[in-house]
Coordinates of C-alpha atoms and ligand atoms in Angstrom, one line a residue:
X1 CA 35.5 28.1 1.9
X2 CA 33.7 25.7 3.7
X3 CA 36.3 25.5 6.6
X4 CA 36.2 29.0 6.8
X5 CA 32.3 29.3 7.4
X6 CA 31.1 26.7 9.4
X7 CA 31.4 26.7 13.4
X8 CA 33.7 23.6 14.6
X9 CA 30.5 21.7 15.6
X10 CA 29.2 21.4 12.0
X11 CA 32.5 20.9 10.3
X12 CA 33.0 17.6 12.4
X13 CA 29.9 16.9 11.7
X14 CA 30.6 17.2 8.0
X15 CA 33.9 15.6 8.1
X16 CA 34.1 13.1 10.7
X17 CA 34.2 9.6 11.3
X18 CA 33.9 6.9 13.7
X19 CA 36.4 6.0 16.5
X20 CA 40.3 6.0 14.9
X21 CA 38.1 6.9 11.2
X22 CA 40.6 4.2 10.1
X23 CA 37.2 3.1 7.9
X24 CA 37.4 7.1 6.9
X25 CA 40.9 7.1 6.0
X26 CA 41.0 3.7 4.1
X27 CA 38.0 4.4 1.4
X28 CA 40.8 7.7 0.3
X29 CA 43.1 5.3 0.6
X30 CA 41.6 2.6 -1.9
X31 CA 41.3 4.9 -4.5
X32 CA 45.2 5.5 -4.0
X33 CA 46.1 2.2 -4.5
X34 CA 44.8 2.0 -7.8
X35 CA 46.8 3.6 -10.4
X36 CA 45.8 4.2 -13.5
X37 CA 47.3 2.2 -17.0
X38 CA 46.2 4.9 -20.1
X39 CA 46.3 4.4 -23.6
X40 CA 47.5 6.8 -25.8
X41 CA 46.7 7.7 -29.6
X42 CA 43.2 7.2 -29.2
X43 CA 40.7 9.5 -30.6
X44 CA 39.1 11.0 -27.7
X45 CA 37.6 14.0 -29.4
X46 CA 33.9 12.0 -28.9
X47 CA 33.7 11.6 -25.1
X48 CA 30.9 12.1 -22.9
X49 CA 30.0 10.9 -19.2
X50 CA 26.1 10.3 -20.2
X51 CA 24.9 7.5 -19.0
X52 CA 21.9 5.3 -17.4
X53 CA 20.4 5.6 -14.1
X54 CA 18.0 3.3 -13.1
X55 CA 17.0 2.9 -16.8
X56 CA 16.5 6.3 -17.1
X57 CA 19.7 9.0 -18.6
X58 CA 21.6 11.0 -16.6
X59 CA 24.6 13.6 -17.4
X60 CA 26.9 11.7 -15.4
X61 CA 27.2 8.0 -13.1
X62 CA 27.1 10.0 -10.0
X63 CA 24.3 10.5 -7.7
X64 CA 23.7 12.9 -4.6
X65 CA 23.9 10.5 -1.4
X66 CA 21.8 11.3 1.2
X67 CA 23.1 13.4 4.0
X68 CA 21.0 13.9 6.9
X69 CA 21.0 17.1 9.0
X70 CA 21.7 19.0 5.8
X71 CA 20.0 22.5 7.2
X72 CA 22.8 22.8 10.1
X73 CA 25.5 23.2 6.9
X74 CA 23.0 25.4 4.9
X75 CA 19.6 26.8 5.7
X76 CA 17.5 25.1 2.9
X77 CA 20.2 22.8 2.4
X78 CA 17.6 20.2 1.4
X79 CA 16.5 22.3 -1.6
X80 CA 19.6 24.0 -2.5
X81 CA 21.2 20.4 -3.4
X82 CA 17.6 19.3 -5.1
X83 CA 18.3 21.9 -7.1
X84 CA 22.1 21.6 -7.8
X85 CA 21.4 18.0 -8.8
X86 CA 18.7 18.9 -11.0
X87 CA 20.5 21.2 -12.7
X88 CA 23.2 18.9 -13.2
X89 CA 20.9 16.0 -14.7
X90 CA 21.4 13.5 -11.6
X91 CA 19.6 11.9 -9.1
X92 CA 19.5 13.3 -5.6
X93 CA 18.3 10.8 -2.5
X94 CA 16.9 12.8 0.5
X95 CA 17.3 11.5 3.9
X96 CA 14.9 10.3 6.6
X97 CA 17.1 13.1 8.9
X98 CA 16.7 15.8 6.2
X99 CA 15.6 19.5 7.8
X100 CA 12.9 20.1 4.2
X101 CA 10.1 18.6 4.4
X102 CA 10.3 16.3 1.0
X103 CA 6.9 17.8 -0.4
X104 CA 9.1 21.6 0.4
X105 CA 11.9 19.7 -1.8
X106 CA 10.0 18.4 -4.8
X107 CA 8.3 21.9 -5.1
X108 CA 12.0 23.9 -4.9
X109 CA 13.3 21.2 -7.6
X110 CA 10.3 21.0 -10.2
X111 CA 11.7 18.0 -12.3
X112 CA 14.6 17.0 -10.1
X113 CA 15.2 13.0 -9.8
X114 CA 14.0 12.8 -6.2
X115 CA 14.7 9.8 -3.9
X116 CA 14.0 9.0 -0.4
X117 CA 16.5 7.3 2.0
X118 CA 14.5 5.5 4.8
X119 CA 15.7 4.9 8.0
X120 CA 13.8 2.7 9.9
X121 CA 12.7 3.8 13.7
X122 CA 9.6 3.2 15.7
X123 CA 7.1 1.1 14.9
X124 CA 6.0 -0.1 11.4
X125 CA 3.4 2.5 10.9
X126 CA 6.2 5.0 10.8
X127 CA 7.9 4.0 7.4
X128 CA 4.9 3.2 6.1
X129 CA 3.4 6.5 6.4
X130 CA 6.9 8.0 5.3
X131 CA 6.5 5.9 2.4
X132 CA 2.9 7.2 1.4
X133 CA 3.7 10.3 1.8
X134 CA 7.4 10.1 -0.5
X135 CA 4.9 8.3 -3.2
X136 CA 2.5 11.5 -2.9
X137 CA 5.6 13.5 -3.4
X138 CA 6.8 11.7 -6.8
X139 CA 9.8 9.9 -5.5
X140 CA 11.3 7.8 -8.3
X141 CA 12.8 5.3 -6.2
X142 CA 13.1 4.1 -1.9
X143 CA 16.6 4.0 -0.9
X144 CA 17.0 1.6 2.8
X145 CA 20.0 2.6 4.7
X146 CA 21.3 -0.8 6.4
X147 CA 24.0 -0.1 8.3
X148 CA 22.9 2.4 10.9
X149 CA 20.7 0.9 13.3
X150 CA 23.2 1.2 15.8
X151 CA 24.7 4.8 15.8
X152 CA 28.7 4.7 14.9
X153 CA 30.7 6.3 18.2
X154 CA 31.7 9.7 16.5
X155 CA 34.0 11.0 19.3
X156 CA 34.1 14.2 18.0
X157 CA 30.5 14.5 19.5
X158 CA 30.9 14.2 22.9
X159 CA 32.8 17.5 22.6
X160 CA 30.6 19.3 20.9
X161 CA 27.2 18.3 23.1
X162 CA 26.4 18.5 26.4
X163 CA 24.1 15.1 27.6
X164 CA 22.2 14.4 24.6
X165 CA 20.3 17.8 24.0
X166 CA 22.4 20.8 23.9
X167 CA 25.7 22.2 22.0
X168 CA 28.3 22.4 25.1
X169 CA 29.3 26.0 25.9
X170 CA 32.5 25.9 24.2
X171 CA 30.7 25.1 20.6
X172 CA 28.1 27.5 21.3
X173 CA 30.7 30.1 21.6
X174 CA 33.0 29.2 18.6
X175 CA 29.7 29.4 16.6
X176 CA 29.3 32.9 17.5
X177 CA 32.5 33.6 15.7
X178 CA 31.3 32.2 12.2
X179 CA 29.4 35.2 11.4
X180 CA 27.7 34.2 8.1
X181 CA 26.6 30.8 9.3
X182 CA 25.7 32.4 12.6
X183 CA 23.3 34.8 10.7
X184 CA 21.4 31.9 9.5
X185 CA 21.0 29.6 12.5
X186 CA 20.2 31.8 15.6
X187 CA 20.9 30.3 18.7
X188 CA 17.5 31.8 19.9
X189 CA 15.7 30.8 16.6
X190 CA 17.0 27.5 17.7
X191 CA 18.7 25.0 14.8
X192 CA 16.3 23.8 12.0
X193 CA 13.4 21.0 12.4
X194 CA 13.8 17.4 11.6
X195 CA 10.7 18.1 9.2
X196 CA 9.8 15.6 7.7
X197 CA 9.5 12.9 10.7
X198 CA 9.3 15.5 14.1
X199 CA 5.7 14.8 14.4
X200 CA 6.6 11.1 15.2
X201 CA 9.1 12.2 18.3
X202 CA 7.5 13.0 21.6
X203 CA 7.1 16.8 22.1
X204 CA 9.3 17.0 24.6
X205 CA 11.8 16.0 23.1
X206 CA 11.8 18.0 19.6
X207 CA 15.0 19.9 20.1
X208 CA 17.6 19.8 17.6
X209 CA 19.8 17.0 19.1
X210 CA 17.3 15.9 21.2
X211 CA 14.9 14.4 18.3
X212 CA 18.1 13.3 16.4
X213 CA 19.3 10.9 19.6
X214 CA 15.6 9.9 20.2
X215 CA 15.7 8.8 16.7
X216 CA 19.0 6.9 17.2
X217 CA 17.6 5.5 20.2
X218 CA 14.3 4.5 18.8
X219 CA 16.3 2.4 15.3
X220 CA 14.9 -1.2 16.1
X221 CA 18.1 -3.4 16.0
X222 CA 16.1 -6.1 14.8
X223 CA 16.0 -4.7 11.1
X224 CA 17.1 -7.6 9.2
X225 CA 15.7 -9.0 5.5
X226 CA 12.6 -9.7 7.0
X227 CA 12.1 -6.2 7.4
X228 CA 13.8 -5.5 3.5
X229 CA 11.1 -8.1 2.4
X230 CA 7.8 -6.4 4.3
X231 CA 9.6 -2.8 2.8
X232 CA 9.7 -4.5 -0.5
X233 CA 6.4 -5.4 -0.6
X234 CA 4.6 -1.7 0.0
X235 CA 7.1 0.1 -2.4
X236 CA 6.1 -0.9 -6.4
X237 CA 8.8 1.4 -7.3
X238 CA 12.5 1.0 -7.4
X239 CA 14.0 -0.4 -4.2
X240 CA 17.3 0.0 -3.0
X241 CA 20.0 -1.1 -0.3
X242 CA 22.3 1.0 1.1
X243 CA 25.2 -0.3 3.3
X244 CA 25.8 -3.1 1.8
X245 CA 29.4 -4.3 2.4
X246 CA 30.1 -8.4 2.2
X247 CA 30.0 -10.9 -0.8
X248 CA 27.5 -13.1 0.7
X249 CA 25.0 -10.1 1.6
X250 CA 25.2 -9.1 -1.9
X251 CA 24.5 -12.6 -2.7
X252 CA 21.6 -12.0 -0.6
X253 CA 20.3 -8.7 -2.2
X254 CA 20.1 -10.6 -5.3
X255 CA 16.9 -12.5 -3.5
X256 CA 15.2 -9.4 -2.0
X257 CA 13.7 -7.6 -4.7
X258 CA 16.2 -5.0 -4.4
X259 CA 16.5 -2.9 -8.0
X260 CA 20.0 -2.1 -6.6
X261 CA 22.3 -2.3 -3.6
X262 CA 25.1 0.5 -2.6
X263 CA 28.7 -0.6 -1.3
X264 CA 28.8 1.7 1.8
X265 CA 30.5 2.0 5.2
X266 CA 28.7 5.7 5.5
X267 CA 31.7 7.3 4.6
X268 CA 33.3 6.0 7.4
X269 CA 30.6 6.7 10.3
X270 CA 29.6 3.4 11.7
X271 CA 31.7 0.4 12.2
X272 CA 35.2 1.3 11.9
X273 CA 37.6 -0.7 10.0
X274 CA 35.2 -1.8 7.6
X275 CA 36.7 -2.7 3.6
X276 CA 36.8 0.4 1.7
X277 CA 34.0 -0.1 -0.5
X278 CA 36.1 0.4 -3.7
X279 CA 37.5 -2.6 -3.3
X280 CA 34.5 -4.7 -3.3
X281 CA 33.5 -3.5 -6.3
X282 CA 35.1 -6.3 -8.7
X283 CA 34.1 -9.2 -6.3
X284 CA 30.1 -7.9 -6.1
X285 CA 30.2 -7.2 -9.9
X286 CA 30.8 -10.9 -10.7
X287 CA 28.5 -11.8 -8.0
X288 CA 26.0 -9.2 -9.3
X289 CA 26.3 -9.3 -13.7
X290 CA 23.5 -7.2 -15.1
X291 CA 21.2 -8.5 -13.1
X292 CA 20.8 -5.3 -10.3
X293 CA 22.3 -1.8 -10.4
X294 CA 25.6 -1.8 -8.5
X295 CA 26.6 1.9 -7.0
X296 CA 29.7 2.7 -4.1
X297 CA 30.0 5.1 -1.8
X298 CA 32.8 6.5 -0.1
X299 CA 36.0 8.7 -0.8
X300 CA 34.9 10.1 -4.3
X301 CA 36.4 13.6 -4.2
X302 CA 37.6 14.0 -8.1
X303 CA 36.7 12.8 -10.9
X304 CA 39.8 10.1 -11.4
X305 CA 37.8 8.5 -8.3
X306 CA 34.4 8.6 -10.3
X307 CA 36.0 6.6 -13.5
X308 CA 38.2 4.3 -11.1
X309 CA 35.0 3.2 -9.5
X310 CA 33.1 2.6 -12.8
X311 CA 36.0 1.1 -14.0
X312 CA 36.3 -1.6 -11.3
X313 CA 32.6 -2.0 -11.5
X314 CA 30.5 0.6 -10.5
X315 CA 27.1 1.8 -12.0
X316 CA 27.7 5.2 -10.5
X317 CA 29.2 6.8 -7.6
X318 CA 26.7 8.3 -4.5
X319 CA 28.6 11.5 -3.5
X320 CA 28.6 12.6 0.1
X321 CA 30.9 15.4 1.7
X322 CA 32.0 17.1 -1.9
X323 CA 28.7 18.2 -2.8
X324 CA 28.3 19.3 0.9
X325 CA 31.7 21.1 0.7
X326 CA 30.5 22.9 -2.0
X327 CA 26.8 23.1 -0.2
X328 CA 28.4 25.0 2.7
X329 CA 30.3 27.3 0.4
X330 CA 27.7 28.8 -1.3
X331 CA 24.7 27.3 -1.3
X332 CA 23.1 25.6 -4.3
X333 CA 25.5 27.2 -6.3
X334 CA 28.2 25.9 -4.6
X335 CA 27.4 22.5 -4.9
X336 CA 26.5 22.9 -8.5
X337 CA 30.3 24.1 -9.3
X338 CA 31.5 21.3 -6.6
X339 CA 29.4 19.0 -9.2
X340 CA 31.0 21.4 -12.7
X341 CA 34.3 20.4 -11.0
X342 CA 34.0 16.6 -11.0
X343 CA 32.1 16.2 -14.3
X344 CA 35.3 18.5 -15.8
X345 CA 38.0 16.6 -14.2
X346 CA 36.3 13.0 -15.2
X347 CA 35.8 14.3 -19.0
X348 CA 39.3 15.3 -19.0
X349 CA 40.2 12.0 -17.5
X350 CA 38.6 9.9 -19.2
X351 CA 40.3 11.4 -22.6
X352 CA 43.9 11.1 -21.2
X353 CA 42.6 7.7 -20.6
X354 CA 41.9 7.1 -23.7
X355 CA 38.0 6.3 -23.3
X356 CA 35.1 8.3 -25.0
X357 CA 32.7 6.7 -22.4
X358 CA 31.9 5.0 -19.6
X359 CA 31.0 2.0 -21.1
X360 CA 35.1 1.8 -22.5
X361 CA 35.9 1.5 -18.7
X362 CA 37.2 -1.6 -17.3
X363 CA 39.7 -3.3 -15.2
X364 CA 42.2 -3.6 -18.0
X365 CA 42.7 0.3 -16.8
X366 CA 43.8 0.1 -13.9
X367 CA 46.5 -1.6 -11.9
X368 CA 46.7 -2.4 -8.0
X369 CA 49.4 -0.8 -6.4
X370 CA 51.4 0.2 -9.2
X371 CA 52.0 -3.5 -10.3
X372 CA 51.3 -4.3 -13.8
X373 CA 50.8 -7.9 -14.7
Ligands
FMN1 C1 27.4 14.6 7.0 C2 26.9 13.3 6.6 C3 25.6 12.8 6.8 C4 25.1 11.6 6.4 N1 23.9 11.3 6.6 C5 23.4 10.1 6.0 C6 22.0 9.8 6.1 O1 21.2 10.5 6.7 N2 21.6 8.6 5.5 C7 22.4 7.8 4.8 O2 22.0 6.8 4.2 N3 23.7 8.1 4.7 C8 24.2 9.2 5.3 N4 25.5 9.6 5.1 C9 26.4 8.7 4.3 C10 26.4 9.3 2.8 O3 25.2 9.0 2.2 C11 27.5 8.6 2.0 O4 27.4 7.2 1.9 C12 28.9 9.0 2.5 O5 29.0 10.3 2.8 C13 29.9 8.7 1.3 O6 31.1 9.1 1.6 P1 31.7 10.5 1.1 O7 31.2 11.6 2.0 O8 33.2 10.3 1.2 O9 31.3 10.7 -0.3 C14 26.0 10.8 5.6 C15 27.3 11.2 5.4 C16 27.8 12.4 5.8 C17 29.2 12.8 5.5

């Protein structure tokens, strides 16, 4: 459905990686490398997905990761997955590039587990007003995106956009044949607002793509865990890294304050050939114990992925394209049933498993490649 509504420009955008998207294609392919071992004859009739959060429940070990540019899939996307998440008793992380404002999002959402994903660009006073104003707004916890100071060379871009301000002709066009998304983004009305951080980007520059690449352009390459520790140190509530995707800098996280750290390569958008984050997992549980939340990111489209990823370590998935699939299908409701479809197959799962929860999970499931010790 998805495919069907959205204009070429926003389905790359949706689906794409960077360069050969060999990073893209390798998180799917981790999760088919591991095969599951099930047990049989177990009473399953008990099971639930329930679990903890950041100390607090949730319905599931899945969380909505943030996906910026949310209102070019969706008017209101913003809102509509607030409010898919909070119906489905999970978390949902906003990002810095989100088209709501986050104040818009919290009031849409009453209740909803709100998080804000930070990217860092400008000068200081810039996150540290975006983090005042995501306190105002009752975010439970800051989420730093790592991995993106440099932009990852989408391809598929330079197709879609002429310089660095304006869809080329040929995209425009196509758009124009995607009625139902065309009835919701004009091209006179223009595409929606970078809302929450426009007022930092010089006016003349306030288009669309051109306050998206100013952005890019303006991400200070010298974040490092200097930055992490001055972050740190103006948030008092839960802090966590995103992007995180080698032993020793999870080592590293373990000194920073960080409440938790998320095994990401962006779904596959910035460096390309990256590990697939799956399979990091066991290594950066040992390195890890109990003693931060551990989450991955990357390649969960069912629910076998979900329990293969807590099962090789993993506190809880953070979900990217399949909520959006089910985002640009039909708006909140869409991704709620995109949600209703993973918690259903991961119940089912997990029985033919043999678990009743998520706590049973473990290596001892699961076999690499199909060998069995
Ligand atoms: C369309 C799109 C936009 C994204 N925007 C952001 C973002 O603004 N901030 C961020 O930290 N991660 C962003 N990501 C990465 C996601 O949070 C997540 O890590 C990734 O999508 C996981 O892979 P999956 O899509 O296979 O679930 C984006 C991913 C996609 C697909």
């Amino acid at each position: 459905m998805a495919h069907k509504r959205l204009p070429r420009f926003a389905l790359e955008y949706l689906e794409g990686g960077a360069e050969d998207e060999a990073a893209l294609l390798g998180e799917r392919r981790a999760f088919a490398d591991w095969r599951f071992l099930p047990r049989t004859l177990v009473d399953v009739s008990g099971r639930t997905l329930a679990t903890s959060i950041l100390g607090q429940s949730a319905a599931m070990p899945l969380v909505a990761s943030p996906t910026g540019l949310n209102g070019i899939l969706h008017a209101h996307g913003d809102c509509l997955l607030a409010q898919a998440s909070q119906q489905a008793d999970i978390p949902f992380v906003q990002s810095t590039m989100s088209n709501d404002t986050m104040e818009e999002v919290a009031r849409a959402a009453p209740g909803v587990r709100h998080w804000w994903q930070l990217y860092v660009f400008g000068g200081d006073e810039i996150w540290q007003e975006l983090l005042r104003r995501a306190e105002r707004a009752g975010c439970e916890a800051l989420v730093l995106t790592t991995n993106a100071q440099i932009f990852g060379d989408r391809e598929w871009q330079r197709r879609n956009q002429i310089g660095n301000a304006r869809l080329s002709a040929s995209a425009a066009l196509e758009s124009l044949t995607h009625p139902l998304w065309f009835a919701e983004n004009p091209l006179s009305l223009g595409l929606p607002k970078f809302a929450n951080i426009i007022d930092f980007v010089p006016k003349d520059q306030r288009s669309f793509f051109a306050a998206s690449n100013w952005v890019r352009a303006h991400q200070p390459t010298s974040l490092s865990w200097d930055t992490v520790a001055k972050i740190r140190q103006r948030w008092n509530k839960p802090f966590i890294l995103k992007g995180i995707l080698c032993p020793d800098d999870v080592r590293r996280a373990l000194d920073s304050g960080a409440d938790g750290i998320v095994l990401s390569s962006h779904g596959g958008r910035q460096l390309d050939w990256t590990v697939a984050p799956l399979d990091l997992l066991p290594v950066a549980r040992e390195i890890v114990g109990e003693k931060i939340a551990l989450y991955m990111s990357g390649g969960v489209r069912r629910g076998t992925d979900l329990l293969k990823a807590c099962a090789l370590g993993a506190d809880a998935v953070w979900v990217g394209r399949a909520l959006l699939y089910g985002l640009c299908a039909a708006g909140a409701a869409g991704a709620a049933r995109a949600l209703a479809i993973i918690k259903a197959e991961a119940l089912d799962a997990m029985g033919l498993l043999g678990a009743n929860r998520i706590e049973e999970l473990g290596p001892h499931l699961l076999a690499h490649a199909g060998r069995v010790a």
